[in-house]
PDB file of C-alpha atoms in Angstrom:
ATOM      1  CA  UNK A   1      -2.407  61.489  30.127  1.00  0.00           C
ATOM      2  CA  UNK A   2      -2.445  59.219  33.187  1.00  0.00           C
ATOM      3  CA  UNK A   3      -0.129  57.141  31.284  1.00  0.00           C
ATOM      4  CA  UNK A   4       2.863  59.730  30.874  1.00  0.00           C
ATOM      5  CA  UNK A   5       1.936  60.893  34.536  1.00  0.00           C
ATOM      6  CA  UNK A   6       2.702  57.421  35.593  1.00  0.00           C
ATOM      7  CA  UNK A   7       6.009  56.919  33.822  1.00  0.00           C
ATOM      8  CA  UNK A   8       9.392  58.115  35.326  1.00  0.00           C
ATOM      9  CA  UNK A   9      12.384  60.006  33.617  1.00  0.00           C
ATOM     10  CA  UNK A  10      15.394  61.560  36.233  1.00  0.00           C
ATOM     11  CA  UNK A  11      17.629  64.115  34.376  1.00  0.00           C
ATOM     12  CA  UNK A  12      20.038  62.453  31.610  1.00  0.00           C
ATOM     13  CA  UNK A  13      17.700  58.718  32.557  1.00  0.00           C
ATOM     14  CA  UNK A  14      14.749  59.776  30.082  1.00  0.00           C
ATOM     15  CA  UNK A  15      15.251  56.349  27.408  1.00  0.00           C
ATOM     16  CA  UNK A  16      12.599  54.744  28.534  1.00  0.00           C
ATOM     17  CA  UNK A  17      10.208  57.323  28.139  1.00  0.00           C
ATOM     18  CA  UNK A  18      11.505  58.648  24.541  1.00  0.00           C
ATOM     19  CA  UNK A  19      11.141  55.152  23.819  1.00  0.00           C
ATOM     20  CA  UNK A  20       7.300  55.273  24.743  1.00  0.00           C
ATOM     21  CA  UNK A  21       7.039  58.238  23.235  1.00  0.00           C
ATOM     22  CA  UNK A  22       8.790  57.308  20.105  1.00  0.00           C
ATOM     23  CA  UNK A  23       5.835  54.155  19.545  1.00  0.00           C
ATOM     24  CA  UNK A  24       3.643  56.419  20.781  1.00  0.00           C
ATOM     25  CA  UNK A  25       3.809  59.260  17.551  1.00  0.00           C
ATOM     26  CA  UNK A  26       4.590  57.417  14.211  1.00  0.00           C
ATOM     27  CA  UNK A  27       7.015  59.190  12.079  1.00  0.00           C
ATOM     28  CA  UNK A  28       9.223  60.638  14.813  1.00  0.00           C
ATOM     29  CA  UNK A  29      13.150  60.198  15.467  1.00  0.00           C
ATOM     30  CA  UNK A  30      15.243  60.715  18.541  1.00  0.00           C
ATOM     31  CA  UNK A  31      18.219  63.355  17.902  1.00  0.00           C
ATOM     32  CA  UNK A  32      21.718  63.510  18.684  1.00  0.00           C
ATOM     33  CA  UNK A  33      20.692  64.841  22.255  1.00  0.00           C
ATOM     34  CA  UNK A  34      18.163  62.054  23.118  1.00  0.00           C
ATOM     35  CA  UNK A  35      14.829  64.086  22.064  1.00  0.00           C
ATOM     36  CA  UNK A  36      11.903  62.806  20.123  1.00  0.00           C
ATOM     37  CA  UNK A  37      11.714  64.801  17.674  1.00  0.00           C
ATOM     38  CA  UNK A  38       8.444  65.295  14.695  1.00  0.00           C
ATOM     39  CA  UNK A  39       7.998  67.312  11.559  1.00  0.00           C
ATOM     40  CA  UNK A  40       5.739  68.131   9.490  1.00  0.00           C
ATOM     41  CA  UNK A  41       4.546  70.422   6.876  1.00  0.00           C
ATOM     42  CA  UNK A  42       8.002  72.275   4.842  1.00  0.00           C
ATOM     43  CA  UNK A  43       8.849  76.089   4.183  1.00  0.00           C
ATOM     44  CA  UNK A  44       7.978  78.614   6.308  1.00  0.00           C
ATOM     45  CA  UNK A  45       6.546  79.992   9.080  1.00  0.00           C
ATOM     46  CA  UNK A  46       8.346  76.954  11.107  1.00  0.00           C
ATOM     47  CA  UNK A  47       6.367  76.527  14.447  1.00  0.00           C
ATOM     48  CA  UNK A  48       8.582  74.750  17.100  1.00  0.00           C
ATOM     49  CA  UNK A  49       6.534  73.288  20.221  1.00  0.00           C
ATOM     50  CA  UNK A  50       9.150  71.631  23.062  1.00  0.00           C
ATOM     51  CA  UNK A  51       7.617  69.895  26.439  1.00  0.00           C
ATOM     52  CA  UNK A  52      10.921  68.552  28.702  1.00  0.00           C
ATOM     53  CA  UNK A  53       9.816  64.444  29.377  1.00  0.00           C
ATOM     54  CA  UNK A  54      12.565  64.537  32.416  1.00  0.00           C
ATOM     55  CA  UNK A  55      12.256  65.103  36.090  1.00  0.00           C
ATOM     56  CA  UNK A  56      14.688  66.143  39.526  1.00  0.00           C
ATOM     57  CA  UNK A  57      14.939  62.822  40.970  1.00  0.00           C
ATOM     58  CA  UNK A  58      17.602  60.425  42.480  1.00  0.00           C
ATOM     59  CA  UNK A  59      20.281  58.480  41.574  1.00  0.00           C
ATOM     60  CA  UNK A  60      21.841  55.251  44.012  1.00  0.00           C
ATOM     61  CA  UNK A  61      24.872  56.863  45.570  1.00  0.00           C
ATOM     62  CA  UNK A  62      26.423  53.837  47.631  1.00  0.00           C
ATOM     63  CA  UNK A  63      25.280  50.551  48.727  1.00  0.00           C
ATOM     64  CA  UNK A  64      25.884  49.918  52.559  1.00  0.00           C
ATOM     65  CA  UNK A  65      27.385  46.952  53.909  1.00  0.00           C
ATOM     66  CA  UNK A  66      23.945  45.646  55.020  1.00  0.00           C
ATOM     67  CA  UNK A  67      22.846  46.142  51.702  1.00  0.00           C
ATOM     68  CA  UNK A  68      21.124  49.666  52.087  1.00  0.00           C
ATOM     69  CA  UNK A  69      20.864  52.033  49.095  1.00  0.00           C
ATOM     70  CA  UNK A  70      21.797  55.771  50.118  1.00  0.00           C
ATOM     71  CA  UNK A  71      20.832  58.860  47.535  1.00  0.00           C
ATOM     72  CA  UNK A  72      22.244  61.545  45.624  1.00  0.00           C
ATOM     73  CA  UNK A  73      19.602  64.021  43.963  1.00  0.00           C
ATOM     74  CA  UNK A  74      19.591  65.137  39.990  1.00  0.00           C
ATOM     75  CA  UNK A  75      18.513  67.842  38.309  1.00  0.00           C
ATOM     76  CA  UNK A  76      19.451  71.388  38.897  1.00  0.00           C
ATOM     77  CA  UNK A  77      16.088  73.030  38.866  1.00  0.00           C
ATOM     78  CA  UNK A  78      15.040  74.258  42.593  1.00  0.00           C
ATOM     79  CA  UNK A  79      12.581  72.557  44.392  1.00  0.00           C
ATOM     80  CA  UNK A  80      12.600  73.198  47.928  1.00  0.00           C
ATOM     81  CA  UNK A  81      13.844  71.101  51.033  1.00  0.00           C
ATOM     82  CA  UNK A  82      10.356  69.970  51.134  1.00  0.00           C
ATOM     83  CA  UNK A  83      11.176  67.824  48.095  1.00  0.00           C
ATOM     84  CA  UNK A  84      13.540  65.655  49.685  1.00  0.00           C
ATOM     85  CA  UNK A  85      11.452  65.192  53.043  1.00  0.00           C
ATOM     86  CA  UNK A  86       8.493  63.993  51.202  1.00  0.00           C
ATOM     87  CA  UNK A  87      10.671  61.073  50.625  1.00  0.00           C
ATOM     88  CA  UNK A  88      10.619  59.740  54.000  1.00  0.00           C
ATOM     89  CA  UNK A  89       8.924  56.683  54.602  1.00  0.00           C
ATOM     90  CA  UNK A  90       7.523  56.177  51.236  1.00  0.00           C
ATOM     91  CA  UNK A  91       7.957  53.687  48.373  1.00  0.00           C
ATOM     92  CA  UNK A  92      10.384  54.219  45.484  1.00  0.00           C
ATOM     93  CA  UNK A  93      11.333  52.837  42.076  1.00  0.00           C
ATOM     94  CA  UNK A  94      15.211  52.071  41.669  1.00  0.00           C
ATOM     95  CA  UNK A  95      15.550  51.333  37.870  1.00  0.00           C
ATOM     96  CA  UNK A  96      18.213  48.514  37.542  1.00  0.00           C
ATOM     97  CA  UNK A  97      19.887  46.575  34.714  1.00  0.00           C
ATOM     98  CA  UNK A  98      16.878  43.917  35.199  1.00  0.00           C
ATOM     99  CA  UNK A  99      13.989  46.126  35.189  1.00  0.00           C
ATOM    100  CA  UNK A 100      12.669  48.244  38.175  1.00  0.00           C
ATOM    101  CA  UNK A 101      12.710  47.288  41.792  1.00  0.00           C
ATOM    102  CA  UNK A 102      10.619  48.168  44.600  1.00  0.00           C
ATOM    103  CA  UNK A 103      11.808  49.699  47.385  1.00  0.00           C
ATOM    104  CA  UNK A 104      11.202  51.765  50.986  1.00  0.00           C
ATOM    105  CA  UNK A 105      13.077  54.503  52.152  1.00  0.00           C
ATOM    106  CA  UNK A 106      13.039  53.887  55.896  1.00  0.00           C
ATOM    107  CA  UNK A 107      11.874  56.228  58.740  1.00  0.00           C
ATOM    108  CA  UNK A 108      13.623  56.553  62.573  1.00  0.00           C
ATOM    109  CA  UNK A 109      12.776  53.642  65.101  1.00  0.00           C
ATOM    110  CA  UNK A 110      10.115  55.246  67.306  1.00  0.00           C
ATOM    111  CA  UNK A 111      11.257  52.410  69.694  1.00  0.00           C
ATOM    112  CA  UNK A 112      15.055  53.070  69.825  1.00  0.00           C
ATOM    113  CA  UNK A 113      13.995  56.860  69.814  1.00  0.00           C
ATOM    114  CA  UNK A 114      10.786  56.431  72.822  1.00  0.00           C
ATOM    115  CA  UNK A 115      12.001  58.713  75.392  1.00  0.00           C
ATOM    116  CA  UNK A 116      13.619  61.146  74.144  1.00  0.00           C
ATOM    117  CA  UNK A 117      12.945  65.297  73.917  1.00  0.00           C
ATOM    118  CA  UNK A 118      10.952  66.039  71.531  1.00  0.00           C
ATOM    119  CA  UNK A 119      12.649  68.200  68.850  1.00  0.00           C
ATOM    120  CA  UNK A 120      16.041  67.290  69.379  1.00  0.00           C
ATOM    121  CA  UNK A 121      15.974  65.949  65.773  1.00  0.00           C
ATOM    122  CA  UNK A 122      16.889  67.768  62.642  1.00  0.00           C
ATOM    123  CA  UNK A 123      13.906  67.128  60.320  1.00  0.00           C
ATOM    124  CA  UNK A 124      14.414  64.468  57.346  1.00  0.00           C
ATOM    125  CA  UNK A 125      17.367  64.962  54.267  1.00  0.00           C
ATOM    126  CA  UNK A 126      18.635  63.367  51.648  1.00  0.00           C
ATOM    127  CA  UNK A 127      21.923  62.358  53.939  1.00  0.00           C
ATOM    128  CA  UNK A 128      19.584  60.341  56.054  1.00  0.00           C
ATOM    129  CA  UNK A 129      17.386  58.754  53.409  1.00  0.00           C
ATOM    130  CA  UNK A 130      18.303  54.636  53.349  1.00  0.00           C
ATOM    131  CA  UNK A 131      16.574  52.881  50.723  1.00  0.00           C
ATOM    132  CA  UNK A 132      15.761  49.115  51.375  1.00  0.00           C
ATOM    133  CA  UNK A 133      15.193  46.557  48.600  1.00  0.00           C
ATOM    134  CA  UNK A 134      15.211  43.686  50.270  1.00  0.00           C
ATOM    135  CA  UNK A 135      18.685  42.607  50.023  1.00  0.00           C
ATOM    136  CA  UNK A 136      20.731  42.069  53.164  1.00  0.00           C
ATOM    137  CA  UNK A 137      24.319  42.360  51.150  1.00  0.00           C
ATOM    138  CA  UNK A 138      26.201  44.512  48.297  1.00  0.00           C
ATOM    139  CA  UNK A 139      26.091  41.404  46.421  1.00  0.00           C
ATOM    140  CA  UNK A 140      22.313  40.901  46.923  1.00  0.00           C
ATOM    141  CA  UNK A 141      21.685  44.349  45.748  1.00  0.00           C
ATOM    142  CA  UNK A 142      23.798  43.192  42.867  1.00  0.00           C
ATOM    143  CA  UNK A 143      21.459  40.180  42.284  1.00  0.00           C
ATOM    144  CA  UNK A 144      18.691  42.656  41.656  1.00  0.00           C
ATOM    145  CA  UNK A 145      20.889  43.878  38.570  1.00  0.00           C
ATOM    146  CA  UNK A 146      21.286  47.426  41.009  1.00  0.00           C
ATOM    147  CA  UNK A 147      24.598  49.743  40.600  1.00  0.00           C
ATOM    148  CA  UNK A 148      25.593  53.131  41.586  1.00  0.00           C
ATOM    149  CA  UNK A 149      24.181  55.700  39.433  1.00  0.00           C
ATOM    150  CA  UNK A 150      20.878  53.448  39.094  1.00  0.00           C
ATOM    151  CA  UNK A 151      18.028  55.976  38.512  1.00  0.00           C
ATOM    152  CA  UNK A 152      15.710  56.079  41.245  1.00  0.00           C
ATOM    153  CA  UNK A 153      11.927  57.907  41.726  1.00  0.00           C
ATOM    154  CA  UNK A 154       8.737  58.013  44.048  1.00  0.00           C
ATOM    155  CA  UNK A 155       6.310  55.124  43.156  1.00  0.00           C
ATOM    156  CA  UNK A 156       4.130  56.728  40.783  1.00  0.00           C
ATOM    157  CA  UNK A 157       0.380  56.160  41.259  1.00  0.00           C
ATOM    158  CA  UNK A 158      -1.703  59.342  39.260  1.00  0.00           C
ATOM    159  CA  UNK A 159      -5.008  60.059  41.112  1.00  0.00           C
ATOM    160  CA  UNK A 160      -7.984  60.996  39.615  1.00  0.00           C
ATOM    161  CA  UNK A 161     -10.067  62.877  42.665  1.00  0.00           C
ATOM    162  CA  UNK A 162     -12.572  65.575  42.885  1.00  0.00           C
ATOM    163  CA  UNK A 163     -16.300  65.895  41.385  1.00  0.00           C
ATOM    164  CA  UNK A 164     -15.979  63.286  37.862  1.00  0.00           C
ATOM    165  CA  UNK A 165     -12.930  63.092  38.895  1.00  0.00           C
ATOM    166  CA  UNK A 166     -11.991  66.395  37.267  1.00  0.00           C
ATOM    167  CA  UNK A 167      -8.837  66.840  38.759  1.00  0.00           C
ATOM    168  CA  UNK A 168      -5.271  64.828  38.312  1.00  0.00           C
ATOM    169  CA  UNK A 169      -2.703  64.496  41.348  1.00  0.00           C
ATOM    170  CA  UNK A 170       0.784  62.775  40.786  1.00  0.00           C
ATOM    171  CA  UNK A 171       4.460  64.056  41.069  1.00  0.00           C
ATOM    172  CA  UNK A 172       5.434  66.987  37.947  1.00  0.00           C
ATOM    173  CA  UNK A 173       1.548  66.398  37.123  1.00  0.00           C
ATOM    174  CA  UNK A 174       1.541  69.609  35.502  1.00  0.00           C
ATOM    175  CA  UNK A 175       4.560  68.858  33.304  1.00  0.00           C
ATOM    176  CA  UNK A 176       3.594  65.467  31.974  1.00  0.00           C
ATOM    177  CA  UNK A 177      -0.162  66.561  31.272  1.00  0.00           C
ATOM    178  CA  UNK A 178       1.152  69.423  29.143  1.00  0.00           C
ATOM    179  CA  UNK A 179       3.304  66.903  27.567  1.00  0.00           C
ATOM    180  CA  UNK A 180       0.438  64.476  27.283  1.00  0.00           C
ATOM    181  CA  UNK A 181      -1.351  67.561  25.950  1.00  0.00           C
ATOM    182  CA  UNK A 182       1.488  68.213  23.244  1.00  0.00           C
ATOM    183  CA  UNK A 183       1.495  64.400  22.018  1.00  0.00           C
ATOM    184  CA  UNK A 184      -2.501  64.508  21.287  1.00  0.00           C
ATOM    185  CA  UNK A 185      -2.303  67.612  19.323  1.00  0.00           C
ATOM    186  CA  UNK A 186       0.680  66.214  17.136  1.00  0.00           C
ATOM    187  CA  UNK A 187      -0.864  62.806  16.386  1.00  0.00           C
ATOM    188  CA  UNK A 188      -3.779  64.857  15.084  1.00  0.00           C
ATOM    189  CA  UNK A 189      -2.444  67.990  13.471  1.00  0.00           C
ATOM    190  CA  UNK A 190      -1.295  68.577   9.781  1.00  0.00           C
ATOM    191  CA  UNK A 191      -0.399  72.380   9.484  1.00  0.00           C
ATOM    192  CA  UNK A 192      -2.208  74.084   6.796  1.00  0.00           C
ATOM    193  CA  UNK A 193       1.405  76.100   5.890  1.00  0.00           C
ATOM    194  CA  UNK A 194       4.294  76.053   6.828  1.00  0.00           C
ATOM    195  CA  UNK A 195       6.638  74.067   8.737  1.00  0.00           C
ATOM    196  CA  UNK A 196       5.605  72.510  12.482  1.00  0.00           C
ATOM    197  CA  UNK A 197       8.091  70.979  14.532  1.00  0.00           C
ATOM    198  CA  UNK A 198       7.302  68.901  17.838  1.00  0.00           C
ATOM    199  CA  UNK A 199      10.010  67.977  20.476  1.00  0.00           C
ATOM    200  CA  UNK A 200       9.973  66.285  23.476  1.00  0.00           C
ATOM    201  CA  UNK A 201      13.474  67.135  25.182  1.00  0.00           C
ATOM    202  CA  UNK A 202      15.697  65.592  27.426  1.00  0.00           C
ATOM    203  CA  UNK A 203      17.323  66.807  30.460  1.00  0.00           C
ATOM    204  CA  UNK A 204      15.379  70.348  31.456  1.00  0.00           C
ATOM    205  CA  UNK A 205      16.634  69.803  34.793  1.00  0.00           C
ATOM    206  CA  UNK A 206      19.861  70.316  33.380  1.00  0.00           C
ATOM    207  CA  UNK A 207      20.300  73.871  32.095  1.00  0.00           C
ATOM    208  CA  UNK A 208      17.550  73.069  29.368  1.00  0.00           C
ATOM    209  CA  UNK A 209      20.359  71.093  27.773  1.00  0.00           C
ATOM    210  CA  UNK A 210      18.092  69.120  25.459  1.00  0.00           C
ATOM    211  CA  UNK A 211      16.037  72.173  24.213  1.00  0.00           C
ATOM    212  CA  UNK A 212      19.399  74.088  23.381  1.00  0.00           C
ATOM    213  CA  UNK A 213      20.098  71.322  21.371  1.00  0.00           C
ATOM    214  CA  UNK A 214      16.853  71.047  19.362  1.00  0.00           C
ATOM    215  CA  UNK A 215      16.954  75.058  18.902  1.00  0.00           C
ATOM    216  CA  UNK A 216      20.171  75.145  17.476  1.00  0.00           C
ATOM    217  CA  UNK A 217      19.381  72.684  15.487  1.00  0.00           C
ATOM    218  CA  UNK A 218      15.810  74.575  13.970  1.00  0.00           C
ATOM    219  CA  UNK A 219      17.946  78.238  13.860  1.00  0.00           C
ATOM    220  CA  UNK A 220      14.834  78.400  10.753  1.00  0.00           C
ATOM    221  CA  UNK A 221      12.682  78.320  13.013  1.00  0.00           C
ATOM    222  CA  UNK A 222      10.264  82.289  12.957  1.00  0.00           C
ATOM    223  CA  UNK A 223      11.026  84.106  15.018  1.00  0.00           C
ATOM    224  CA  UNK A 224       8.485  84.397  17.935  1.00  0.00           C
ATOM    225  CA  UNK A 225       7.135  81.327  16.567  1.00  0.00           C
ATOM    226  CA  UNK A 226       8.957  79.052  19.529  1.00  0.00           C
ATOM    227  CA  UNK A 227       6.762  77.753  22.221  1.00  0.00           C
ATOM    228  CA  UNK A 228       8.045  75.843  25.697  1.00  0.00           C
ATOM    229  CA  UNK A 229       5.614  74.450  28.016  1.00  0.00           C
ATOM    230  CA  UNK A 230       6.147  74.922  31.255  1.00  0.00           C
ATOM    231  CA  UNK A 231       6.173  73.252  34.693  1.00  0.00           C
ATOM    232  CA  UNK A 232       2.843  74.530  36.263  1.00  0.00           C
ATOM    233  CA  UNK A 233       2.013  78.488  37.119  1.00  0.00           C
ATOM    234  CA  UNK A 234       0.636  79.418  40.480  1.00  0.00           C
ATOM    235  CA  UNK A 235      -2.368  80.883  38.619  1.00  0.00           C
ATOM    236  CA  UNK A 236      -6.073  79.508  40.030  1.00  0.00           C
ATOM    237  CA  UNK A 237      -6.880  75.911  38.479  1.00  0.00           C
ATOM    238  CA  UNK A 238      -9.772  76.551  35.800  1.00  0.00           C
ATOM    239  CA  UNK A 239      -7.925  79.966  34.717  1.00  0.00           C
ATOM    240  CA  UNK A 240      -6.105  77.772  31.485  1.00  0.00           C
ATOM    241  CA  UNK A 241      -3.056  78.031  30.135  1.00  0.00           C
ATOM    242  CA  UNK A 242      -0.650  81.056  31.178  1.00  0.00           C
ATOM    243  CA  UNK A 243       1.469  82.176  28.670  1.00  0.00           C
ATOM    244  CA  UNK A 244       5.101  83.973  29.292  1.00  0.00           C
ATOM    245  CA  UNK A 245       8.118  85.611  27.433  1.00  0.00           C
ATOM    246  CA  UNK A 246      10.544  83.880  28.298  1.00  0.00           C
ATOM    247  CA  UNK A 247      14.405  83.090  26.384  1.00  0.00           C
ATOM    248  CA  UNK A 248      16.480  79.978  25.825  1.00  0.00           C
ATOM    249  CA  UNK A 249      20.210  78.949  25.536  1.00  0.00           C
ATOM    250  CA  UNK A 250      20.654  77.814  21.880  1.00  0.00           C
ATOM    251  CA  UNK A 251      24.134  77.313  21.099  1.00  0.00           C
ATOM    252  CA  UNK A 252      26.130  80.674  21.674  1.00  0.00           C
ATOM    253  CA  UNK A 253      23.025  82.629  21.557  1.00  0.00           C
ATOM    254  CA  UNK A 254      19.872  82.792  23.139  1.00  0.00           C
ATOM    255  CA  UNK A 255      16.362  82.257  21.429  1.00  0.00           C
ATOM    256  CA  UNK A 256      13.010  84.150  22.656  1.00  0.00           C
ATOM    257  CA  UNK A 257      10.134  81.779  23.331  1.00  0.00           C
ATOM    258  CA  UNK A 258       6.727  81.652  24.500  1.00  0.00           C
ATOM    259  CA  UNK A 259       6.506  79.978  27.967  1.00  0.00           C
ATOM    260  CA  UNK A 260       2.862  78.008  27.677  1.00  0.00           C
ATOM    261  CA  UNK A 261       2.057  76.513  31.763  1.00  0.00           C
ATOM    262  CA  UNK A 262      -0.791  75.017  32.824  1.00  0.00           C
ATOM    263  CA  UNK A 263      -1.687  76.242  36.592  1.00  0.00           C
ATOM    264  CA  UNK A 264      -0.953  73.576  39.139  1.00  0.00           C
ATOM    265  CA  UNK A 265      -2.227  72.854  43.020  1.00  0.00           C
ATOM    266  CA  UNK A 266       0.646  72.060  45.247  1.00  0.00           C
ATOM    267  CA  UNK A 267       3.101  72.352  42.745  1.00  0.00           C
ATOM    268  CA  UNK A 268       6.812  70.341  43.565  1.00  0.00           C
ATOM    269  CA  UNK A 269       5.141  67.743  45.751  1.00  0.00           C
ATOM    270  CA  UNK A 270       3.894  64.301  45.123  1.00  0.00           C
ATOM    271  CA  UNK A 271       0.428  65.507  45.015  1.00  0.00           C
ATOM    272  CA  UNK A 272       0.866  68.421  42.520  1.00  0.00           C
ATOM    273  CA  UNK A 273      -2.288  68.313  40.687  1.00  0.00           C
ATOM    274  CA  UNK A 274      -3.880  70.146  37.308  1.00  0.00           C
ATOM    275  CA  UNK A 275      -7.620  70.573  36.387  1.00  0.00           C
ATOM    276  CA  UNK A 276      -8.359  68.298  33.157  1.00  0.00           C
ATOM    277  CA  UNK A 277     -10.164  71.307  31.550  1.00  0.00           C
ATOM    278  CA  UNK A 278      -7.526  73.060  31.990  1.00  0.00           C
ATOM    279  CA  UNK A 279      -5.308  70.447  29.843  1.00  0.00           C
ATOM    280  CA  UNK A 280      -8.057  70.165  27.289  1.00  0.00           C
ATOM    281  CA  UNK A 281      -7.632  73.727  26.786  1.00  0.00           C
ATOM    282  CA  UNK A 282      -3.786  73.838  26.004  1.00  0.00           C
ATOM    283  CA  UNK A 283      -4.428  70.839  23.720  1.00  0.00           C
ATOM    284  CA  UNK A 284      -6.578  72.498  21.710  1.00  0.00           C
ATOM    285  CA  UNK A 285      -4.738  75.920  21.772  1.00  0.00           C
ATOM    286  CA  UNK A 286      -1.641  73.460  20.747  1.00  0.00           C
ATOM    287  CA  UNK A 287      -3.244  71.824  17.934  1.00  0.00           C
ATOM    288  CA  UNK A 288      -4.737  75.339  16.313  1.00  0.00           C
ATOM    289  CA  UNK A 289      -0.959  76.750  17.279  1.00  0.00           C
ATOM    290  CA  UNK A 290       0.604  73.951  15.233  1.00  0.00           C
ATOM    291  CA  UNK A 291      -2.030  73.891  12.434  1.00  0.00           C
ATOM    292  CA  UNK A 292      -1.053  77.424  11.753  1.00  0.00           C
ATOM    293  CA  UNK A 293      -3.395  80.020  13.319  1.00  0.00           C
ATOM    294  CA  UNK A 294      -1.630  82.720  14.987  1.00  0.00           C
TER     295      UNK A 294
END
């Protein structure tokens, strides 16, 4: 779980992480649309289980003449101007031709600013967010194998905190655990009948273009039988899973599914954080679900 927690995937950037995913569950393939996709059992009732891998994240908009990177968000889904403030100051991940590079997003001189009324400053966005790699030049930022459109994210470093360290903090915690949760009960689920199909989809932050895909794809899939985990309820940690009706574009119709979240503490920040029992229980609920119990 830490693992996937620690990993990073912006909107239409998730390779690296179907790639993980795709060593990580033997027998699975990536589709058309970039999901990992694995099935098992044949005939029917056919059970399909989807957990998005991606998250809203950043992209490198321009490089500045002294070799500053500035930002441009991805992903569609809303997460508050919070989201973009927590950036300032803090370390980032810009993923370049050459592997990923460290970086800072800066914060306003408190000398050059010493002085001056307080409040006379707008608070933090994404226009003022400089990113600096330690280049001093376009072309150094080039050295570092860095181009516009590079995927960028918050360093990633999951906590474990609280009594046995029961709880898990880290940025879309709650989405990765449930897809952490997903990947345990497929390696270790046969169904008794019928068909059970596992997807991990790309871009959610994108109109749920990935899970479109892999539903029009399955149209045999039953009918009630489709289940999307979700990106953490406001429900008390300990409560478990939460389950939803909820629908889905799939081609040029829409497809009713079961919306499966696990609650979440401080959800849409880089502390949003999920109670392990709580995960335990959606794995197990996920691994009867897929083995065939109603």
């Amino acid at each position: 779980m830490v693992r996937l927690t620690a990993m990073s995937a912006v909107t239409g950037f998730e390779d690296a992480m179907a790639d993980s995913l795709l060593a990580l569950l033997p027998g699975s393939t990536r589709d058309r649309a970039g999901n990992v996709v694995l099935s098992r059992g044949s005939g029917e009732p056919v059970r399909v289980a989807l957990c998005p891998m991606d998250e809203v994240g950043y992209v490198v908009g321009a490089v500045t003449p002294e070799g500053y990177l500035t930002l441009r968000r991805v992903g569609s889904t809303a997460v508050g101007p919070l989201y973009d403030q927590f950036l300032e100051g803090q370390r980032v991940t810009v993923f370049g031709r050459r592997g990923a590079v460290p970086g800072m997003v800066g914060v306003r001189s408190t000398h050059l600013t010493r002085g001056r009324p307080a409040g006379d400053d707008a608070p933090f966005a994404l226009d003022h967010a400089y990113v600096d790699v330690g280049a001093t030049s376009p072309g150094g930022v080039t050295t570092l194998g860095i181009e516009v459109l590079a995927p960028v994210t918050r360093a990633k470093a999951p906590q474990r905190y609280g009594a046995g360290g029961r709880l898990l903090a880290a940025p879309w915690a709650a989405q990765r655990a449930a897809c952490a949760a997903l990947l345990s009960a497929a390696r270790g689920t046969t169904p008794a009948g019928g068909t059970a199909v596992v997807v991990f989809t790309a871009r959610r932050h994108f109109n749920q273009d990935g899970a479109a895909f892999a539903l029009w794809e399955r149209a045999d899939a039953t009918a009630g039988q489709i289940v999307l985990l979700g990106n953490g309820a406001g429900e008390a940690l300990g409560s478990g899973p939460v389950t939803t009706a909820d629908s889905l574009n799939a081609g040029r119709s829409r497809r009713g599914v079961q919306l499966w979240s696990l609650p979440a503490r401080f959800a849409r920040t880089p502390v949003e954080t999920v109670l392990l029992s709580d995960v335990r229980q959606l794995e197990y609920r996920l691994a009867s679900w897929l083995g065939g119990a109603r």
